[in-house]
Coordinates of C-alpha atoms in Angstrom, one line a residue:
X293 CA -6.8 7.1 -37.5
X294 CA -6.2 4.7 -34.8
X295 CA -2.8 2.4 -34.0
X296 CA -3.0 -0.5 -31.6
X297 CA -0.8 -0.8 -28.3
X298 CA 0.9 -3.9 -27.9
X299 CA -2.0 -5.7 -26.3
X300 CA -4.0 -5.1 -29.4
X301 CA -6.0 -2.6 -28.0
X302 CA -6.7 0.9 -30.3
X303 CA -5.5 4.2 -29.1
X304 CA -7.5 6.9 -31.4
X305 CA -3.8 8.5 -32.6
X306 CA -1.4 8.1 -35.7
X307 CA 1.4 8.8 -33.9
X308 CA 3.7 5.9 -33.1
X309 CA 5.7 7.0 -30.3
X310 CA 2.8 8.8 -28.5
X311 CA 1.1 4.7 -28.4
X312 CA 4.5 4.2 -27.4
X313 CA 4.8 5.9 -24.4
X314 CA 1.7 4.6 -23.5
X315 CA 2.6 1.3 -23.4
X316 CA 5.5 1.9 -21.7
X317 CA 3.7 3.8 -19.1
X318 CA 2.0 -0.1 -18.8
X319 CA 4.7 -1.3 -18.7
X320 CA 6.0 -0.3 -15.8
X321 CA 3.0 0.4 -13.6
X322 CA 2.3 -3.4 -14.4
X323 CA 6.0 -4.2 -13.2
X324 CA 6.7 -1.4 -10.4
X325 CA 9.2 -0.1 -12.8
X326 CA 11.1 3.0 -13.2
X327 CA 9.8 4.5 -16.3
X328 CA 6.0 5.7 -15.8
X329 CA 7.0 8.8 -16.4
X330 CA 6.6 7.9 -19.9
X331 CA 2.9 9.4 -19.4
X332 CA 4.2 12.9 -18.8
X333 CA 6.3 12.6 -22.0
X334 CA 3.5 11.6 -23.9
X335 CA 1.5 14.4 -22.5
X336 CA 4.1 17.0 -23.7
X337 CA 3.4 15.9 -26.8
X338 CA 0.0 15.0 -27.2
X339 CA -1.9 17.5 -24.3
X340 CA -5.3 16.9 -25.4
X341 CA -5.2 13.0 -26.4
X342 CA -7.8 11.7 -23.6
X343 CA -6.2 8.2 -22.8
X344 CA -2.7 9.5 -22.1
X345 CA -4.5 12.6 -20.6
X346 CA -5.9 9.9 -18.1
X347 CA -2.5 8.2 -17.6
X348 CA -0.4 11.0 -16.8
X349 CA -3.5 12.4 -14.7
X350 CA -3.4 9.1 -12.6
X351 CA 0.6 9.1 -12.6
X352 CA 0.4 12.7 -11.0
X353 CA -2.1 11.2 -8.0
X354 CA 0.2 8.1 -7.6
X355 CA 2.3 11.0 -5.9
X356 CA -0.1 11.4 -3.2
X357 CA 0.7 14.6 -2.1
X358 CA -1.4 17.7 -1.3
X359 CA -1.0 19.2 -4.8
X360 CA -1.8 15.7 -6.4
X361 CA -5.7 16.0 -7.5
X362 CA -5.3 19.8 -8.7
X363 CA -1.7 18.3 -10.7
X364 CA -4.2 15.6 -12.0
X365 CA -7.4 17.4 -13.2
X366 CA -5.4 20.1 -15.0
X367 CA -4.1 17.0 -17.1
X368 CA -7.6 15.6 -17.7
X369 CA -9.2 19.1 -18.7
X370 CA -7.1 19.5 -21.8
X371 CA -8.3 16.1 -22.9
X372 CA -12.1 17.0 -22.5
X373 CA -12.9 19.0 -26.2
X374 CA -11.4 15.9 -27.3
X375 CA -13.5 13.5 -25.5
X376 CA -16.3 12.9 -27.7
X377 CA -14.3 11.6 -30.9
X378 CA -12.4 8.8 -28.1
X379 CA -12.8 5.4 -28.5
X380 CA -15.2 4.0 -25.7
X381 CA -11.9 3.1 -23.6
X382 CA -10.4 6.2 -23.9
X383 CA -14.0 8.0 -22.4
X384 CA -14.0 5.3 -19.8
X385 CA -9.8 5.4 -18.3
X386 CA -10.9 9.3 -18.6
X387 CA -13.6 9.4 -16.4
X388 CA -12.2 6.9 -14.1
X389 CA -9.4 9.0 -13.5
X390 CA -11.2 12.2 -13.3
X391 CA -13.2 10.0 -10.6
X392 CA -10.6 9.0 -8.3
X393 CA -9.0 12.9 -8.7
X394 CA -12.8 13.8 -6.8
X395 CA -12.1 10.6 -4.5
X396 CA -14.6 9.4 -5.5
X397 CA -13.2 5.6 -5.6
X398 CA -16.6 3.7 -5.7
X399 CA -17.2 5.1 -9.4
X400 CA -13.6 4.9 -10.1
X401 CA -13.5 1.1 -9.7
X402 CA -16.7 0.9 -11.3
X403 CA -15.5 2.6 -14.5
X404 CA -12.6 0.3 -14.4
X405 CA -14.3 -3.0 -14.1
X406 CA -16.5 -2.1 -16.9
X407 CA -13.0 -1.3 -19.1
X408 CA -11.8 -5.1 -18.0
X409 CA -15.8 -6.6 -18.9
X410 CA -15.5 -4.9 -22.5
X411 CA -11.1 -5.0 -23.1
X412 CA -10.1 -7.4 -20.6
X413 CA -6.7 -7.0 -22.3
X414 CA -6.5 -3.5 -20.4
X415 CA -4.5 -5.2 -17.8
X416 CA -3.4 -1.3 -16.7
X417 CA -6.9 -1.1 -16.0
X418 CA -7.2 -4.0 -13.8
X419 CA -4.1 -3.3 -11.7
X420 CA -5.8 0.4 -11.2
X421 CA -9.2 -0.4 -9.9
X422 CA -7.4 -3.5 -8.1
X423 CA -5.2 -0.7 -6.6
X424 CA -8.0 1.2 -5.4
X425 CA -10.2 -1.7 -4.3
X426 CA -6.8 -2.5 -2.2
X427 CA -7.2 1.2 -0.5
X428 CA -11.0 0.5 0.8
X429 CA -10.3 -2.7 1.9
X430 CA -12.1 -5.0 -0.9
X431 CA -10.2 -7.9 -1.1
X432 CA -13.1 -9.6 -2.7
X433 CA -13.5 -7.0 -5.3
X434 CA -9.7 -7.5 -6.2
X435 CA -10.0 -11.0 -6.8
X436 CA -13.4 -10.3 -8.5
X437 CA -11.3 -7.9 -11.4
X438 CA -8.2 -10.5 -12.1
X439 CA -10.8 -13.3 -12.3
X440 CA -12.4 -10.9 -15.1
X441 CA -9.4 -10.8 -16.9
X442 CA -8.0 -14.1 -16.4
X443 CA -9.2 -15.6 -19.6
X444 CA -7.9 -13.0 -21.4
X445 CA -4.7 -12.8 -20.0
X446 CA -3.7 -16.3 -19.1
X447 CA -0.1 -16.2 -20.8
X448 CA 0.7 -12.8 -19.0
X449 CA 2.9 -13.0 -15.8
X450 CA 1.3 -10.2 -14.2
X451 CA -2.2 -11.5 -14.2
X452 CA -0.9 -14.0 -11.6
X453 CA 1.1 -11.9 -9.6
X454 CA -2.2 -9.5 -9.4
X455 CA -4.6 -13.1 -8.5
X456 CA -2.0 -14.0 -6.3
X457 CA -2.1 -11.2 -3.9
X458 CA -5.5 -10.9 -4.2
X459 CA -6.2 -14.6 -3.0
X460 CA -3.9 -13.5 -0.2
X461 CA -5.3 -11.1 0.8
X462 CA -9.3 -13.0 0.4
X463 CA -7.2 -15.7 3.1
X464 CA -7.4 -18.4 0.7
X465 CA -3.5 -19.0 0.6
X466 CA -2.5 -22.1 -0.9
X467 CA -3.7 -20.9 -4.1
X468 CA -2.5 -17.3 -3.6
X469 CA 0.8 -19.2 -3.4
X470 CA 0.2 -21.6 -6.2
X471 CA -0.6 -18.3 -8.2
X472 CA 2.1 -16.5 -7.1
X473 CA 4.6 -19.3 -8.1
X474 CA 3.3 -19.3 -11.4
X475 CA 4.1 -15.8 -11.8
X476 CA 7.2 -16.4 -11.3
X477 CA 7.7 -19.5 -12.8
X478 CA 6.5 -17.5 -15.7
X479 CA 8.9 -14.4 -15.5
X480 CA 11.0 -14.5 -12.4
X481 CA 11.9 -11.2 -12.1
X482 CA 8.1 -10.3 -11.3
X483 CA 8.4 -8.2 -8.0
X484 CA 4.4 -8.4 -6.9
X485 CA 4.0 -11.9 -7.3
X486 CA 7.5 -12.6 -4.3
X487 CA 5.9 -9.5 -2.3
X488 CA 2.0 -11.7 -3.0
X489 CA 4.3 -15.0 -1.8
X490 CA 5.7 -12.8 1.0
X491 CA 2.3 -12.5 2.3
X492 CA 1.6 -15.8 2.7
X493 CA 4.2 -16.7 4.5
X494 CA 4.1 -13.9 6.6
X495 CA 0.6 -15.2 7.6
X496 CA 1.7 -18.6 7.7
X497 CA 4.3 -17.7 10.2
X498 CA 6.8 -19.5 8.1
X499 CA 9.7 -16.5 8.5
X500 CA 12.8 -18.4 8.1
X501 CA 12.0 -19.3 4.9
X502 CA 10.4 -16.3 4.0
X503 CA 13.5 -14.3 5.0
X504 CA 15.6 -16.6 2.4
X505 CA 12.7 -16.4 -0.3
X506 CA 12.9 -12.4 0.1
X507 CA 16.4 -13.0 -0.1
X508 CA 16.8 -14.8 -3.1
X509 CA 14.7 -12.8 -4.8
X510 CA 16.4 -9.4 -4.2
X511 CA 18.3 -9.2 -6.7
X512 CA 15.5 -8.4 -9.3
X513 CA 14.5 -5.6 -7.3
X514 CA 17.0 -3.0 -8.7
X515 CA 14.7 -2.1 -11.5
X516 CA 11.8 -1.4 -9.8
X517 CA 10.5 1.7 -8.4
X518 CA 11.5 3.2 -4.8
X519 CA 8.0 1.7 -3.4
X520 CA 8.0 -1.7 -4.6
X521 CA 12.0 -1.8 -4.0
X522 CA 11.5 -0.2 -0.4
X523 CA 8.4 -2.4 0.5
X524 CA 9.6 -5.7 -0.8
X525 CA 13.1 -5.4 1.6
X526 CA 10.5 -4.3 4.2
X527 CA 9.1 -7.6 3.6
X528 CA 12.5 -8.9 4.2
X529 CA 13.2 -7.0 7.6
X530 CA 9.6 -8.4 9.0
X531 CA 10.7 -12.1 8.2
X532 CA 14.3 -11.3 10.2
X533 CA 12.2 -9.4 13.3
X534 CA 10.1 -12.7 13.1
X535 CA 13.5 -15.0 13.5
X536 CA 14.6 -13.0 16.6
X537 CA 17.0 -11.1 14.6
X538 CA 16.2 -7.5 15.2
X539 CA 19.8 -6.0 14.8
X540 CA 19.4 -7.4 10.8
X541 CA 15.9 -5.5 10.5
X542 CA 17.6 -2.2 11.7
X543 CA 20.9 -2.8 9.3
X544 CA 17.6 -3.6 6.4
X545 CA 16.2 -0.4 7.9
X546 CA 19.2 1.4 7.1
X547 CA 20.4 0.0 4.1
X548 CA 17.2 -0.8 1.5
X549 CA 14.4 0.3 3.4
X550 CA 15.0 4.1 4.4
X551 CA 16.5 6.3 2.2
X552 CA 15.9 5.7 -1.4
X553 CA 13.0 8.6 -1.8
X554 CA 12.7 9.8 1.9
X555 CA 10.3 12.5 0.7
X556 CA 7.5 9.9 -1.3
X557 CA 4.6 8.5 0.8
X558 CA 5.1 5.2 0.3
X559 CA 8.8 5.1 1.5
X560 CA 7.8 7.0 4.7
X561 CA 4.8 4.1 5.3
X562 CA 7.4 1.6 5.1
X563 CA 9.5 3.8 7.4
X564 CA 7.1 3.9 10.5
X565 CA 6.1 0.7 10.3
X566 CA 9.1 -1.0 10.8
X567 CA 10.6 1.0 13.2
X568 CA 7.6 0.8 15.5
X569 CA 8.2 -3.1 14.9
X570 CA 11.3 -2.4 16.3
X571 CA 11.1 -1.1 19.2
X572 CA 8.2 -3.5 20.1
X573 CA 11.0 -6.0 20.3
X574 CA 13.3 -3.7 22.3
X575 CA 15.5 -2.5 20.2
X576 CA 16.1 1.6 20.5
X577 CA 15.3 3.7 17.5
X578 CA 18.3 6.6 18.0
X579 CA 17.9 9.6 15.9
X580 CA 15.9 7.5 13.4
X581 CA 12.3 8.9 14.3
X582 CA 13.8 12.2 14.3
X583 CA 14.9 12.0 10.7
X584 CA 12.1 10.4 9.6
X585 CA 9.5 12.9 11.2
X586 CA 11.0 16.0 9.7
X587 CA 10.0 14.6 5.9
X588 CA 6.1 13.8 7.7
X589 CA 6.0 17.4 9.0
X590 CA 4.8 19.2 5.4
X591 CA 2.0 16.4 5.0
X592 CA -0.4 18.0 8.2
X593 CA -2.9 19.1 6.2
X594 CA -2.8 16.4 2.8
X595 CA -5.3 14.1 3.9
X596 CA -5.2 11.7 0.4
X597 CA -6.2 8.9 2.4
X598 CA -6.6 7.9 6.4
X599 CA -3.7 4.9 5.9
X600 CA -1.5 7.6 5.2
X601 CA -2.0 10.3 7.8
X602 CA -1.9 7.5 10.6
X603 CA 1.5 6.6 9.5
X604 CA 2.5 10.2 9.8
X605 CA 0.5 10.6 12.8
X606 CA 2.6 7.7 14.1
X607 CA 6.0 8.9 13.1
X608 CA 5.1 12.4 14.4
X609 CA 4.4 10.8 17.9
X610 CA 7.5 8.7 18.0
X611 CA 9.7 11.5 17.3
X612 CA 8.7 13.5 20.0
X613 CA 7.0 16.3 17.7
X614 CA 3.3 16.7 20.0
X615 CA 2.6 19.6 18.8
X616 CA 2.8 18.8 14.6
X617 CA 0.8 15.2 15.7
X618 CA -1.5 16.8 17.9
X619 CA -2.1 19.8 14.5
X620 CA -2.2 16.4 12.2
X621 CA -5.2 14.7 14.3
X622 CA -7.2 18.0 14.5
X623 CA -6.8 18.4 11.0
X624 CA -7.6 15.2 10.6
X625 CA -11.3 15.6 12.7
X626 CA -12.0 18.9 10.5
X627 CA -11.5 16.7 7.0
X628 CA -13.8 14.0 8.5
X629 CA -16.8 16.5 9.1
X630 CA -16.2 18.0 5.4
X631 CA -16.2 14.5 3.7
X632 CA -18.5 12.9 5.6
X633 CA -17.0 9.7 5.2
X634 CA -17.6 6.9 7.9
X635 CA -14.0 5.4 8.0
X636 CA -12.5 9.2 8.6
X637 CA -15.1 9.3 11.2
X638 CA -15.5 5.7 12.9
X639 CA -12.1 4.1 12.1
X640 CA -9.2 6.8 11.4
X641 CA -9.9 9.2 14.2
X642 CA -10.3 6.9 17.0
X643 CA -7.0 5.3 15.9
X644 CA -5.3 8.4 15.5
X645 CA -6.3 9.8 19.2
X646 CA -5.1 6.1 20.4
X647 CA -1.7 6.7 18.7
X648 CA -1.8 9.8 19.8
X649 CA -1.9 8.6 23.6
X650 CA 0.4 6.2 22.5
X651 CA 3.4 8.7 21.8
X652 CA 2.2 10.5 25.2
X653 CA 2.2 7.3 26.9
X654 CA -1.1 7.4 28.0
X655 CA -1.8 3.6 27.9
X656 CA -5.1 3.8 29.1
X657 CA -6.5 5.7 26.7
X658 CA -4.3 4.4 24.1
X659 CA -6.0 1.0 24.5
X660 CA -9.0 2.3 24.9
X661 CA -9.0 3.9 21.1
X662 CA -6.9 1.6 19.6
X663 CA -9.5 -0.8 20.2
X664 CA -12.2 1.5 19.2
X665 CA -10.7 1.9 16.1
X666 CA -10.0 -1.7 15.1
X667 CA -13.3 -2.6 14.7
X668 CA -13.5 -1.6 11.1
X669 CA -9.7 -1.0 10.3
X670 CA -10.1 -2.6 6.8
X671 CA -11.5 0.5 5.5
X672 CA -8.9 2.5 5.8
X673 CA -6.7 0.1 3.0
X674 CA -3.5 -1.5 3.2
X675 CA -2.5 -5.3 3.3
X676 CA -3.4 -7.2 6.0
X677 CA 0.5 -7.5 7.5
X678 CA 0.2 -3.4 7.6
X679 CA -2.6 -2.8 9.4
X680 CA -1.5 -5.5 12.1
X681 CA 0.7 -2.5 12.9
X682 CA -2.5 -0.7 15.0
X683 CA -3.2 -4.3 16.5
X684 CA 0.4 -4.3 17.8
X685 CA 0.5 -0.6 19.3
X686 CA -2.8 -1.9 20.9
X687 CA -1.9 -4.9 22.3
X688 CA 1.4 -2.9 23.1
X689 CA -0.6 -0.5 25.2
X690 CA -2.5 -2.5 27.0
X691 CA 0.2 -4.5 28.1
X692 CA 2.0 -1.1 29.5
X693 CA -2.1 -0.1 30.7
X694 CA -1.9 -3.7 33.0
X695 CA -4.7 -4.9 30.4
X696 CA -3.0 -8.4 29.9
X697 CA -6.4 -10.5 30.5
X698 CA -7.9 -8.4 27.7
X699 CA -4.8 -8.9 25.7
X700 CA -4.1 -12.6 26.6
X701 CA -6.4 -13.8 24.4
X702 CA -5.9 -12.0 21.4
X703 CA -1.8 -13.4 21.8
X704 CA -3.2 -17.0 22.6
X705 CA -4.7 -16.5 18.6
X706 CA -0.9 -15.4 17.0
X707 CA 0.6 -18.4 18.8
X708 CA -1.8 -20.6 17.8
X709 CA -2.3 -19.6 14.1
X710 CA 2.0 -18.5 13.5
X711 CA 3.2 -21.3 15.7
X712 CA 6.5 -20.8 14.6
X713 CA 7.0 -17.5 15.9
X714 CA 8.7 -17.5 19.4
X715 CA 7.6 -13.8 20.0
X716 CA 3.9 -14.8 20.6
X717 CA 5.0 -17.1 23.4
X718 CA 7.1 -15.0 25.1
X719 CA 4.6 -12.3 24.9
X720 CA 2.1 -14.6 26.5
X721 CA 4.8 -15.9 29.1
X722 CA 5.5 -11.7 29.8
X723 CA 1.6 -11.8 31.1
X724 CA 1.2 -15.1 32.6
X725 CA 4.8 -13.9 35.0
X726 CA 2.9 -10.4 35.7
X727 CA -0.3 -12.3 36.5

């Protein structure tokens, strides 16, 4: 016997709350809530079910820590006797999950985009393969999937909020904000579709009003989850370093960005990444790197994807702890030969030996890799406004290497295209004086 969720779609089980749990399990991964857990309690109760198998298998690897893919697969095994009398969704969110668990994310987003081609109600699995499309750096395949399930889906909030950020990130930005405001037009309390509209402005240069946006909005954040809550007030703190007010970044810093769930990935991400915007525009970290490092030490050795060790490798540096960065990036080298991935290879570990001249204050050689490593940096995931972290420790050390005719250029592009940003002209002004 087979119940429906509440997007119509069957789940092969007679058991109300267990469909229950799985939709609320949706629910929140669709709105960054608090209650995804619900997966795990439906896999207390129903072990060998293969769709909330999958869901609690891809709730444990949202945890992105060492233990994560062994956590994961043990959830997936007790589903596989089972697996032949699923429904066709069920066999495919299985094996997409027991994909990514292998890392293998090329078949997991395939698996997923064939869900969203045959039950484009599956909005869950949209947001997934969107998610991991996001962590190679496809923007184009992300706006590929919520086309797919636009039809379908028109009505839902989400949908937008998902198009939005995915238009953002393709560079087509009027309509990423037109989508984005009919997200929230449509539910405002939708916390991707202000962090989509965050984007653009962010790339727009337009920080004033993106600080009182962020703002505005902030107040619907109290729901969500540690990441979206930590990452949408690091939105916030960007906008205020981008209005010369640095001292309101650190007070964000202290207040909504650090601190919520020091030890999850995410958190730490958002962490690094604004302090290292910080003290690019002067201002003196304290003790911060200090605390922050000693959460990054355990994670030497995790490797779930090259975005994350850089951040670590980063926060390591910063802190002062050489030895525990220098451990990370020769871990980080023996991975790359065992996966035999390109982006470990070409991108990660030429960025992680720049950062770690960087901490060492080798500028020289800091530039020299930094650069290196750009060259492909989409691979390795994240948004466009993360990874222009590694642009800004490069262009950081080649300003302290006496590189500013390499640099000059590259600053003459942030003025022109974020013209509203005094930073890029004084920046340029700092090399033309040294000149």
């Amino acid at each position: 016997m087979s119940l429906q969720d509440t997007q119509g779609l069957s789940v092969s089980s007679d058991d109300p709350e267990i469909v229950g749990r799985l939709d609320e399990f949706d629910r929140s991964f669709l709105s960054y809530g608090k209650t995804a857990a619900a997966a795990w309690e439906a896999a207390e109760r129903a072990p060998a079910q293969p769709l909330v198998a999958a869901k609690a298998a891809a709730l444990a690897l949202f945890m992105q820590t060492g233990e994560a893919a062994a956590n994961a697969t043990r959830f997936l095994d007790r589903a596989e006797g089972r697996l032949a009398m699923a429904l066709p969704r069920e066999r495919l969110w299985h094996q997409a999950v027991r994909a990514w668990a292998k890392n293998d994310l090329h078949g997991a987003i395939g698996l997923h985009e064939q869900i969203v081609r045959e039950f484009p109600r599956d909005l869950a699995a949209m947001k997934l393969g969107q998610v991991h499309q996001f962590h190679i750096g496809d923007a184009e395949g992300m706006l590929r999937l919520a086309e797919l399930a636009r039809p379908a889906n028109d009505e839902n909030p989400y949908l937008h909020g998902m198009r939005a950020f995915a238009l953002e990130e393709c560079h087509r930005l009027d309509e990423a904000e037109a989508s984005a405001r009919q997200a929230i037009a449509m539910l405002r309390r939708e916390p991707w579709a202000h962090h989509a509209l965050a984007h653009v402005m962010e790339a727009q240069g337009r920080a004033a009003e993106g600080l009182e946006t962020m703002l505005g909005f902030s107040d619907c954040w109290a729901d969500c989850n540690s990441f979206m809550l930590t990452h949408n007030w690091w939105h916030a703190a960007l906008f205020a370093i981008d209005c010369d007010d640095p001292e309101q970044a650190l007070a964000l810093y202290d207040q909504r960005v650090w601190g919520v769930w020091k030890e999850y990935s995410q958190d730490q991400v958002n962490a690094v990444a604004l302090l290292a915007r910080l003290e690019f525009v002067g201002l003196d970290a304290g003790g911060r790197w200090q605390d922050l490092a000693q959460y990054l030490e355990p994670r030497l050795h995790e490797h779930v994807d090259p975005f994350l060790d850089l951040h670590y490798l980063l926060g390591l540096a910063r802190a002062g702890y050489d030895a525990s960065a220098q451990e990370l990036l020769t871990s980080m080298a023996e991975y790359s030969h065992v996966a035999g991935d390109p982006v470990w290879h070409g991108v990660a570990l030429p960025l992680g030996r720049g950062i770690l001249a960087y901490g060492r204050q080798q500028w020289d050689e800091a530039f020299r890799q930094l650069r290196l490593g750009l060259e492909g940096i989409a691979g390795i995931g994240g948004s466009h406004a993360q990874r222009d972290l590694f642009h800004w420790l490069m262009l950081e050390a080649g300003w302290r290497a006496g590189r500013g005719p390499e640099i000059r250029p590259l600053l003459q592009i942030r003025a022109a295209t974020r013209p509203g940003i005094a930073r890029h002209r004084r920046e340029l002004a700092r090399i033309d004086s040294a000149s």
